[in-house]
Amino acid sequence: MDPLVPAACVLLLALNAAVSPASTGPEDYPADEAEQAANNDILFDDYRGKGCVDDSGFVYALGERFFPGHSNCPCMCTDDGPVCDQPDCPKIHPKCTKVEHNGCCPECKEIKHLCDYRGKTYKVFEEFKPSPCEWCRCEPSKEVHCVVSDCAVPECVNPVYEPEQCCPICKNGPNCFAGTTIIPAGIEVKVDGCTVCRCHVGDWWKPAQCLRRECLNGHTSP
């Protein structure tokens, strides 16, 4: 016998033993292949034209009304899929501090019992003055109502505004203009050597009434 034959047999046996399980074809596992196909059917079920599915996986028949989720509006299951209600929900109050979305429309559960005004908050019925000329109050409606002071017309031509005061004041009392000179009201004032002026009573905004006399040797005539 040829001495090479036994060596060839040994080599063939070694190759057969070295074949790894990974080289086994899929035909050797018919049960696994069937199971995989079944899983694919579950993951990709198509209910179009048959029913509708909500967020939790429940299936509803055609024509049946259902809620897709806890915060959704009710829907009708149709051949084209869910057709959901779209109501005109009421507006949320601007002072609402807690909103729940557990139904078709959001719902306000808590309203802030404070008034906001120019970056500050005030309690209901609290009165405050945001400026010297304003008096305000926080109303139960959470709205702020203000009254602005109506200042009287000052009886002078040079009114001033003092800090923390709303209306202008005449620090030197009533006065008027005599030309370019400001003179006090209620008395006659010599504005020069020959002219005497007096403010109109009650009409301080009018120019002063002046009387010019002849001057003799630097003195006014009687």
PDB file of N, CA and C in Angstrom, residues 117-205:
ATOM      1  N   TYR A 117     -47.343  94.375  39.511  1.00  0.00           N
ATOM      2  CA  TYR A 117     -47.359  95.733  38.963  1.00  0.00           C
ATOM      3  C   TYR A 117     -45.941  96.282  38.938  1.00  0.00           C
ATOM      4  N   ARG A 118     -45.459  96.505  37.744  1.00  0.00           N
ATOM      5  CA  ARG A 118     -44.119  97.079  37.524  1.00  0.00           C
ATOM      6  C   ARG A 118     -43.032  96.292  38.261  1.00  0.00           C
ATOM      7  N   GLY A 119     -43.138  94.956  38.149  1.00  0.00           N
ATOM      8  CA  GLY A 119     -42.110  94.097  38.715  1.00  0.00           C
ATOM      9  C   GLY A 119     -42.250  93.803  40.194  1.00  0.00           C
ATOM     10  N   LYS A 120     -43.304  94.318  40.849  1.00  0.00           N
ATOM     11  CA  LYS A 120     -43.524  94.059  42.269  1.00  0.00           C
ATOM     12  C   LYS A 120     -44.867  93.367  42.459  1.00  0.00           C
ATOM     13  N   THR A 121     -45.008  92.645  43.589  1.00  0.00           N
ATOM     14  CA  THR A 121     -46.246  91.946  43.882  1.00  0.00           C
ATOM     15  C   THR A 121     -46.918  92.569  45.098  1.00  0.00           C
ATOM     16  N   TYR A 122     -48.263  92.559  45.075  1.00  0.00           N
ATOM     17  CA  TYR A 122     -49.039  93.145  46.158  1.00  0.00           C
ATOM     18  C   TYR A 122     -50.202  92.223  46.506  1.00  0.00           C
ATOM     19  N   LYS A 123     -50.581  92.201  47.788  1.00  0.00           N
ATOM     20  CA  LYS A 123     -51.694  91.388  48.238  1.00  0.00           C
ATOM     21  C   LYS A 123     -53.014  92.048  47.857  1.00  0.00           C
ATOM     22  N   VAL A 124     -54.086  91.235  47.826  1.00  0.00           N
ATOM     23  CA  VAL A 124     -55.409  91.759  47.510  1.00  0.00           C
ATOM     24  C   VAL A 124     -55.794  92.822  48.540  1.00  0.00           C
ATOM     25  N   PHE A 125     -56.327  93.942  48.048  1.00  0.00           N
ATOM     26  CA  PHE A 125     -56.742  95.110  48.831  1.00  0.00           C
ATOM     27  C   PHE A 125     -55.560  95.936  49.353  1.00  0.00           C
ATOM     28  N   GLU A 126     -54.345  95.564  49.011  1.00  0.00           N
ATOM     29  CA  GLU A 126     -53.202  96.367  49.449  1.00  0.00           C
ATOM     30  C   GLU A 126     -53.130  97.649  48.626  1.00  0.00           C
ATOM     31  N   GLU A 127     -52.922  98.767  49.311  1.00  0.00           N
ATOM     32  CA  GLU A 127     -52.800 100.062  48.658  1.00  0.00           C
ATOM     33  C   GLU A 127     -51.323 100.488  48.636  1.00  0.00           C
ATOM     34  N   PHE A 128     -50.938 101.139  47.561  1.00  0.00           N
ATOM     35  CA  PHE A 128     -49.543 101.541  47.414  1.00  0.00           C
ATOM     36  C   PHE A 128     -49.438 102.710  46.444  1.00  0.00           C
ATOM     37  N   LYS A 129     -48.298 103.407  46.519  1.00  0.00           N
ATOM     38  CA  LYS A 129     -48.037 104.544  45.637  1.00  0.00           C
ATOM     39  C   LYS A 129     -46.777 104.266  44.830  1.00  0.00           C
ATOM     40  N   PRO A 130     -46.918 103.835  43.595  1.00  0.00           N
ATOM     41  CA  PRO A 130     -45.722 103.583  42.775  1.00  0.00           C
ATOM     42  C   PRO A 130     -44.977 104.849  42.393  1.00  0.00           C
ATOM     43  N   SER A 131     -45.647 105.987  42.469  1.00  0.00           N
ATOM     44  CA  SER A 131     -44.998 107.275  42.199  1.00  0.00           C
ATOM     45  C   SER A 131     -45.734 108.343  43.011  1.00  0.00           C
ATOM     46  N   PRO A 132     -45.150 109.504  43.186  1.00  0.00           N
ATOM     47  CA  PRO A 132     -45.816 110.535  43.991  1.00  0.00           C
ATOM     48  C   PRO A 132     -47.195 110.921  43.471  1.00  0.00           C
ATOM     49  N   CYS A 133     -47.443 110.727  42.200  1.00  0.00           N
ATOM     50  CA  CYS A 133     -48.718 111.149  41.613  1.00  0.00           C
ATOM     51  C   CYS A 133     -49.734 110.022  41.491  1.00  0.00           C
ATOM     52  N   GLU A 134     -49.393 108.800  41.863  1.00  0.00           N
ATOM     53  CA  GLU A 134     -50.291 107.664  41.674  1.00  0.00           C
ATOM     54  C   GLU A 134     -50.688 107.040  43.013  1.00  0.00           C
ATOM     55  N   TRP A 135     -51.943 106.669  43.100  1.00  0.00           N
ATOM     56  CA  TRP A 135     -52.450 105.891  44.230  1.00  0.00           C
ATOM     57  C   TRP A 135     -53.101 104.645  43.647  1.00  0.00           C
ATOM     58  N   CYS A 136     -52.652 103.473  44.067  1.00  0.00           N
ATOM     59  CA  CYS A 136     -53.091 102.220  43.461  1.00  0.00           C
ATOM     60  C   CYS A 136     -53.577 101.240  44.526  1.00  0.00           C
ATOM     61  N   ARG A 137     -54.376 100.251  44.075  1.00  0.00           N
ATOM     62  CA  ARG A 137     -54.846  99.198  44.956  1.00  0.00           C
ATOM     63  C   ARG A 137     -54.941  97.888  44.188  1.00  0.00           C
ATOM     64  N   CYS A 138     -54.563  96.795  44.859  1.00  0.00           N
ATOM     65  CA  CYS A 138     -54.683  95.448  44.286  1.00  0.00           C
ATOM     66  C   CYS A 138     -56.112  94.970  44.516  1.00  0.00           C
ATOM     67  N   GLU A 139     -56.863  94.743  43.444  1.00  0.00           N
ATOM     68  CA  GLU A 139     -58.265  94.351  43.530  1.00  0.00           C
ATOM     69  C   GLU A 139     -58.402  92.833  43.623  1.00  0.00           C
ATOM     70  N   PRO A 140     -59.563  92.321  44.099  1.00  0.00           N
ATOM     71  CA  PRO A 140     -59.782  90.864  44.169  1.00  0.00           C
ATOM     72  C   PRO A 140     -59.662  90.170  42.823  1.00  0.00           C
ATOM     73  N   SER A 141     -59.863  90.912  41.748  1.00  0.00           N
ATOM     74  CA  SER A 141     -59.723  90.333  40.401  1.00  0.00           C
ATOM     75  C   SER A 141     -58.269  90.151  40.005  1.00  0.00           C
ATOM     76  N   LYS A 142     -57.339  90.497  40.921  1.00  0.00           N
ATOM     77  CA  LYS A 142     -55.893  90.455  40.689  1.00  0.00           C
ATOM     78  C   LYS A 142     -55.441  91.518  39.697  1.00  0.00           C
ATOM     79  N   GLU A 143     -56.298  92.511  39.488  1.00  0.00           N
ATOM     80  CA  GLU A 143     -55.941  93.651  38.655  1.00  0.00           C
ATOM     81  C   GLU A 143     -55.580  94.829  39.556  1.00  0.00           C
ATOM     82  N   VAL A 144     -54.690  95.673  39.077  1.00  0.00           N
ATOM     83  CA  VAL A 144     -54.284  96.866  39.816  1.00  0.00           C
ATOM     84  C   VAL A 144     -54.995  98.081  39.217  1.00  0.00           C
ATOM     85  N   HIS A 145     -55.733  98.797  40.057  1.00  0.00           N
ATOM     86  CA  HIS A 145     -56.408 100.024  39.630  1.00  0.00           C
ATOM     87  C   HIS A 145     -55.701 101.217  40.265  1.00  0.00           C
ATOM     88  N   CYS A 146     -55.412 102.205  39.441  1.00  0.00           N
ATOM     89  CA  CYS A 146     -54.664 103.369  39.911  1.00  0.00           C
ATOM     90  C   CYS A 146     -55.424 104.657  39.608  1.00  0.00           C
ATOM     91  N   VAL A 147     -55.201 105.640  40.457  1.00  0.00           N
ATOM     92  CA  VAL A 147     -55.737 106.982  40.258  1.00  0.00           C
ATOM     93  C   VAL A 147     -54.553 107.940  40.215  1.00  0.00           C
ATOM     94  N   VAL A 148     -54.535 108.782  39.197  1.00  0.00           N
ATOM     95  CA  VAL A 148     -53.457 109.758  39.043  1.00  0.00           C
ATOM     96  C   VAL A 148     -53.937 111.106  39.569  1.00  0.00           C
ATOM     97  N   SER A 149     -53.138 111.722  40.381  1.00  0.00           N
ATOM     98  CA  SER A 149     -53.512 113.006  40.976  1.00  0.00           C
ATOM     99  C   SER A 149     -53.710 114.070  39.896  1.00  0.00           C
ATOM    100  N   ASP A 150     -54.737 114.900  40.119  1.00  0.00           N
ATOM    101  CA  ASP A 150     -55.026 115.999  39.200  1.00  0.00           C
ATOM    102  C   ASP A 150     -54.485 117.278  39.834  1.00  0.00           C
ATOM    103  N   CYS A 151     -53.374 117.733  39.371  1.00  0.00           N
ATOM    104  CA  CYS A 151     -52.714 118.882  39.988  1.00  0.00           C
ATOM    105  C   CYS A 151     -53.362 120.197  39.544  1.00  0.00           C
ATOM    106  N   ALA A 152     -53.473 121.099  40.501  1.00  0.00           N
ATOM    107  CA  ALA A 152     -53.943 122.441  40.169  1.00  0.00           C
ATOM    108  C   ALA A 152     -52.842 123.208  39.441  1.00  0.00           C
ATOM    109  N   VAL A 153     -53.274 124.151  38.633  1.00  0.00           N
ATOM    110  CA  VAL A 153     -52.294 124.958  37.902  1.00  0.00           C
ATOM    111  C   VAL A 153     -51.548 125.850  38.899  1.00  0.00           C
ATOM    112  N   PRO A 154     -50.240 125.812  38.917  1.00  0.00           N
ATOM    113  CA  PRO A 154     -49.491 126.650  39.865  1.00  0.00           C
ATOM    114  C   PRO A 154     -49.664 128.121  39.544  1.00  0.00           C
ATOM    115  N   GLU A 155     -49.688 128.961  40.587  1.00  0.00           N
ATOM    116  CA  GLU A 155     -49.908 130.397  40.422  1.00  0.00           C
ATOM    117  C   GLU A 155     -48.581 131.155  40.340  1.00  0.00           C
ATOM    118  N   CYS A 156     -47.709 130.615  39.559  1.00  0.00           N
ATOM    119  CA  CYS A 156     -46.423 131.289  39.371  1.00  0.00           C
ATOM    120  C   CYS A 156     -45.853 130.870  38.024  1.00  0.00           C
ATOM    121  N   VAL A 157     -44.855 131.638  37.593  1.00  0.00           N
ATOM    122  CA  VAL A 157     -44.249 131.357  36.295  1.00  0.00           C
ATOM    123  C   VAL A 157     -42.994 130.488  36.422  1.00  0.00           C
ATOM    124  N   ASN A 158     -42.611 130.168  37.649  1.00  0.00           N
ATOM    125  CA  ASN A 158     -41.408 129.353  37.860  1.00  0.00           C
ATOM    126  C   ASN A 158     -41.653 128.232  38.874  1.00  0.00           C
ATOM    127  N   PRO A 159     -42.665 127.370  38.641  1.00  0.00           N
ATOM    128  CA  PRO A 159     -42.924 126.278  39.584  1.00  0.00           C
ATOM    129  C   PRO A 159     -41.773 125.270  39.582  1.00  0.00           C
ATOM    130  N   VAL A 160     -41.638 124.553  40.703  1.00  0.00           N
ATOM    131  CA  VAL A 160     -40.590 123.542  40.818  1.00  0.00           C
ATOM    132  C   VAL A 160     -41.211 122.248  41.325  1.00  0.00           C
ATOM    133  N   TYR A 161     -40.536 121.155  41.020  1.00  0.00           N
ATOM    134  CA  TYR A 161     -40.960 119.836  41.486  1.00  0.00           C
ATOM    135  C   TYR A 161     -40.018 119.387  42.592  1.00  0.00           C
ATOM    136  N   GLU A 162     -40.594 119.121  43.758  1.00  0.00           N
ATOM    137  CA  GLU A 162     -39.811 118.649  44.880  1.00  0.00           C
ATOM    138  C   GLU A 162     -39.847 117.115  44.914  1.00  0.00           C
ATOM    139  N   PRO A 163     -38.779 116.484  45.415  1.00  0.00           N
ATOM    140  CA  PRO A 163     -38.784 115.019  45.528  1.00  0.00           C
ATOM    141  C   PRO A 163     -39.958 114.548  46.387  1.00  0.00           C
ATOM    142  N   GLU A 164     -40.563 113.423  45.978  1.00  0.00           N
ATOM    143  CA  GLU A 164     -41.675 112.790  46.693  1.00  0.00           C
ATOM    144  C   GLU A 164     -42.940 113.645  46.696  1.00  0.00           C
ATOM    145  N   GLN A 165     -42.990 114.677  45.879  1.00  0.00           N
ATOM    146  CA  GLN A 165     -44.222 115.452  45.726  1.00  0.00           C
ATOM    147  C   GLN A 165     -44.706 115.321  44.303  1.00  0.00           C
ATOM    148  N   CYS A 166     -46.024 115.171  44.174  1.00  0.00           N
ATOM    149  CA  CYS A 166     -46.569 114.948  42.840  1.00  0.00           C
ATOM    150  C   CYS A 166     -46.696 116.246  42.047  1.00  0.00           C
ATOM    151  N   CYS A 167     -47.288 117.247  42.673  1.00  0.00           N
ATOM    152  CA  CYS A 167     -47.615 118.467  41.939  1.00  0.00           C
ATOM    153  C   CYS A 167     -46.527 119.528  42.110  1.00  0.00           C
ATOM    154  N   PRO A 168     -46.350 120.349  41.102  1.00  0.00           N
ATOM    155  CA  PRO A 168     -45.362 121.434  41.212  1.00  0.00           C
ATOM    156  C   PRO A 168     -45.817 122.485  42.220  1.00  0.00           C
ATOM    157  N   ILE A 169     -44.871 123.146  42.838  1.00  0.00           N
ATOM    158  CA  ILE A 169     -45.190 124.169  43.845  1.00  0.00           C
ATOM    159  C   ILE A 169     -44.479 125.479  43.506  1.00  0.00           C
ATOM    160  N   CYS A 170     -45.016 126.571  44.066  1.00  0.00           N
ATOM    161  CA  CYS A 170     -44.401 127.877  43.903  1.00  0.00           C
ATOM    162  C   CYS A 170     -43.632 128.183  45.181  1.00  0.00           C
ATOM    163  N   LYS A 171     -42.353 127.943  45.178  1.00  0.00           N
ATOM    164  CA  LYS A 171     -41.554 128.089  46.401  1.00  0.00           C
ATOM    165  C   LYS A 171     -41.521 129.538  46.886  1.00  0.00           C
ATOM    166  N   ASN A 172     -41.607 130.496  45.963  1.00  0.00           N
ATOM    167  CA  ASN A 172     -41.552 131.913  46.346  1.00  0.00           C
ATOM    168  C   ASN A 172     -42.911 132.586  46.266  1.00  0.00           C
ATOM    169  N   GLY A 173     -43.963 131.798  46.216  1.00  0.00           N
ATOM    170  CA  GLY A 173     -45.308 132.354  46.164  1.00  0.00           C
ATOM    171  C   GLY A 173     -45.725 132.741  44.757  1.00  0.00           C
ATOM    172  N   PRO A 174     -46.956 133.274  44.613  1.00  0.00           N
ATOM    173  CA  PRO A 174     -47.448 133.695  43.300  1.00  0.00           C
ATOM    174  C   PRO A 174     -46.594 134.814  42.721  1.00  0.00           C
ATOM    175  N   ASN A 175     -46.461 134.814  41.409  1.00  0.00           N
ATOM    176  CA  ASN A 175     -45.682 135.855  40.749  1.00  0.00           C
ATOM    177  C   ASN A 175     -46.079 135.950  39.289  1.00  0.00           C
ATOM    178  N   CYS A 176     -45.424 136.850  38.560  1.00  0.00           N
ATOM    179  CA  CYS A 176     -45.688 136.989  37.125  1.00  0.00           C
ATOM    180  C   CYS A 176     -44.468 137.659  36.489  1.00  0.00           C
ATOM    181  N   PHE A 177     -44.547 137.783  35.162  1.00  0.00           N
ATOM    182  CA  PHE A 177     -43.454 138.420  34.429  1.00  0.00           C
ATOM    183  C   PHE A 177     -43.753 139.891  34.211  1.00  0.00           C
ATOM    184  N   ALA A 178     -42.753 140.710  34.469  1.00  0.00           N
ATOM    185  CA  ALA A 178     -42.777 142.118  34.069  1.00  0.00           C
ATOM    186  C   ALA A 178     -41.630 142.286  33.082  1.00  0.00           C
ATOM    187  N   GLY A 179     -41.944 142.133  31.819  1.00  0.00           N
ATOM    188  CA  GLY A 179     -40.878 142.043  30.828  1.00  0.00           C
ATOM    189  C   GLY A 179     -40.179 140.708  30.991  1.00  0.00           C
ATOM    190  N   THR A 180     -38.882 140.789  31.313  1.00  0.00           N
ATOM    191  CA  THR A 180     -38.136 139.553  31.567  1.00  0.00           C
ATOM    192  C   THR A 180     -37.879 139.351  33.055  1.00  0.00           C
ATOM    193  N   THR A 181     -38.447 140.259  33.869  1.00  0.00           N
ATOM    194  CA  THR A 181     -38.236 140.193  35.310  1.00  0.00           C
ATOM    195  C   THR A 181     -39.434 139.526  35.983  1.00  0.00           C
ATOM    196  N   ILE A 182     -39.173 138.645  36.935  1.00  0.00           N
ATOM    197  CA  ILE A 182     -40.244 138.005  37.703  1.00  0.00           C
ATOM    198  C   ILE A 182     -40.496 138.829  38.952  1.00  0.00           C
ATOM    199  N   ILE A 183     -41.739 139.269  39.133  1.00  0.00           N
ATOM    200  CA  ILE A 183     -42.074 140.078  40.307  1.00  0.00           C
ATOM    201  C   ILE A 183     -43.140 139.359  41.119  1.00  0.00           C
ATOM    202  N   PRO A 184     -43.166 139.511  42.432  1.00  0.00           N
ATOM    203  CA  PRO A 184     -44.180 138.864  43.261  1.00  0.00           C
ATOM    204  C   PRO A 184     -45.547 139.487  43.043  1.00  0.00           C
ATOM    205  N   ALA A 185     -46.576 138.682  43.243  1.00  0.00           N
ATOM    206  CA  ALA A 185     -47.948 139.175  43.068  1.00  0.00           C
ATOM    207  C   ALA A 185     -48.402 139.905  44.324  1.00  0.00           C
ATOM    208  N   GLY A 186     -49.392 140.807  44.159  1.00  0.00           N
ATOM    209  CA  GLY A 186     -50.022 141.475  45.301  1.00  0.00           C
ATOM    210  C   GLY A 186     -49.406 142.790  45.691  1.00  0.00           C
ATOM    211  N   ILE A 187     -48.299 143.169  45.121  1.00  0.00           N
ATOM    212  CA  ILE A 187     -47.666 144.447  45.472  1.00  0.00           C
ATOM    213  C   ILE A 187     -47.146 145.115  44.209  1.00  0.00           C
ATOM    214  N   GLU A 188     -46.927 146.450  44.319  1.00  0.00           N
ATOM    215  CA  GLU A 188     -46.324 147.185  43.215  1.00  0.00           C
ATOM    216  C   GLU A 188     -44.806 147.071  43.322  1.00  0.00           C
ATOM    217  N   VAL A 189     -44.187 146.882  42.195  1.00  0.00           N
ATOM    218  CA  VAL A 189     -42.741 146.690  42.170  1.00  0.00           C
ATOM    219  C   VAL A 189     -42.140 147.635  41.142  1.00  0.00           C
ATOM    220  N   LYS A 190     -41.124 148.383  41.577  1.00  0.00           N
ATOM    221  CA  LYS A 190     -40.373 149.199  40.625  1.00  0.00           C
ATOM    222  C   LYS A 190     -39.371 148.321  39.897  1.00  0.00           C
ATOM    223  N   VAL A 191     -39.545 148.266  38.609  1.00  0.00           N
ATOM    224  CA  VAL A 191     -38.618 147.446  37.837  1.00  0.00           C
ATOM    225  C   VAL A 191     -37.444 148.282  37.334  1.00  0.00           C
ATOM    226  N   ASP A 192     -37.613 149.585  37.311  1.00  0.00           N
ATOM    227  CA  ASP A 192     -36.508 150.499  37.038  1.00  0.00           C
ATOM    228  C   ASP A 192     -36.869 151.844  37.676  1.00  0.00           C
ATOM    229  N   GLY A 193     -36.087 152.855  37.423  1.00  0.00           N
ATOM    230  CA  GLY A 193     -36.317 154.112  38.094  1.00  0.00           C
ATOM    231  C   GLY A 193     -37.598 154.806  37.709  1.00  0.00           C
ATOM    232  N   CYS A 194     -38.182 154.443  36.583  1.00  0.00           N
ATOM    233  CA  CYS A 194     -39.365 155.157  36.108  1.00  0.00           C
ATOM    234  C   CYS A 194     -40.582 154.277  35.917  1.00  0.00           C
ATOM    235  N   THR A 195     -40.471 152.973  36.165  1.00  0.00           N
ATOM    236  CA  THR A 195     -41.569 152.055  35.857  1.00  0.00           C
ATOM    237  C   THR A 195     -41.971 151.283  37.101  1.00  0.00           C
ATOM    238  N   VAL A 196     -43.299 151.251  37.335  1.00  0.00           N
ATOM    239  CA  VAL A 196     -43.870 150.465  38.436  1.00  0.00           C
ATOM    240  C   VAL A 196     -44.818 149.437  37.837  1.00  0.00           C
ATOM    241  N   CYS A 197     -44.683 148.184  38.282  1.00  0.00           N
ATOM    242  CA  CYS A 197     -45.503 147.098  37.726  1.00  0.00           C
ATOM    243  C   CYS A 197     -46.243 146.367  38.843  1.00  0.00           C
ATOM    244  N   ARG A 198     -47.353 145.741  38.446  1.00  0.00           N
ATOM    245  CA  ARG A 198     -48.150 144.966  39.381  1.00  0.00           C
ATOM    246  C   ARG A 198     -48.776 143.786  38.631  1.00  0.00           C
ATOM    247  N   CYS A 199     -48.748 142.592  39.261  1.00  0.00           N
ATOM    248  CA  CYS A 199     -49.353 141.396  38.641  1.00  0.00           C
ATOM    249  C   CYS A 199     -50.873 141.535  38.634  1.00  0.00           C
ATOM    250  N   HIS A 200     -51.511 140.995  37.620  1.00  0.00           N
ATOM    251  CA  HIS A 200     -52.969 140.953  37.561  1.00  0.00           C
ATOM    252  C   HIS A 200     -53.480 139.986  38.635  1.00  0.00           C
ATOM    253  N   VAL A 201     -54.524 140.357  39.309  1.00  0.00           N
ATOM    254  CA  VAL A 201     -55.088 139.507  40.355  1.00  0.00           C
ATOM    255  C   VAL A 201     -55.729 138.276  39.708  1.00  0.00           C
ATOM    256  N   GLY A 202     -55.234 137.101  40.100  1.00  0.00           N
ATOM    257  CA  GLY A 202     -55.801 135.851  39.581  1.00  0.00           C
ATOM    258  C   GLY A 202     -55.347 135.493  38.183  1.00  0.00           C
ATOM    259  N   ASP A 203     -54.697 136.415  37.513  1.00  0.00           N
ATOM    260  CA  ASP A 203     -54.244 136.138  36.143  1.00  0.00           C
ATOM    261  C   ASP A 203     -52.730 136.235  36.093  1.00  0.00           C
ATOM    262  N   TRP A 204     -52.086 135.390  36.859  1.00  0.00           N
ATOM    263  CA  TRP A 204     -50.632 135.477  36.970  1.00  0.00           C
ATOM    264  C   TRP A 204     -49.915 135.179  35.664  1.00  0.00           C
ATOM    265  N   TRP A 205     -50.565 134.429  34.778  1.00  0.00           N
ATOM    266  CA  TRP A 205     -49.891 134.070  33.520  1.00  0.00           C
ATOM    267  C   TRP A 205     -49.827 135.254  32.543  1.00  0.00           C
TER     268      TRP A 205
END
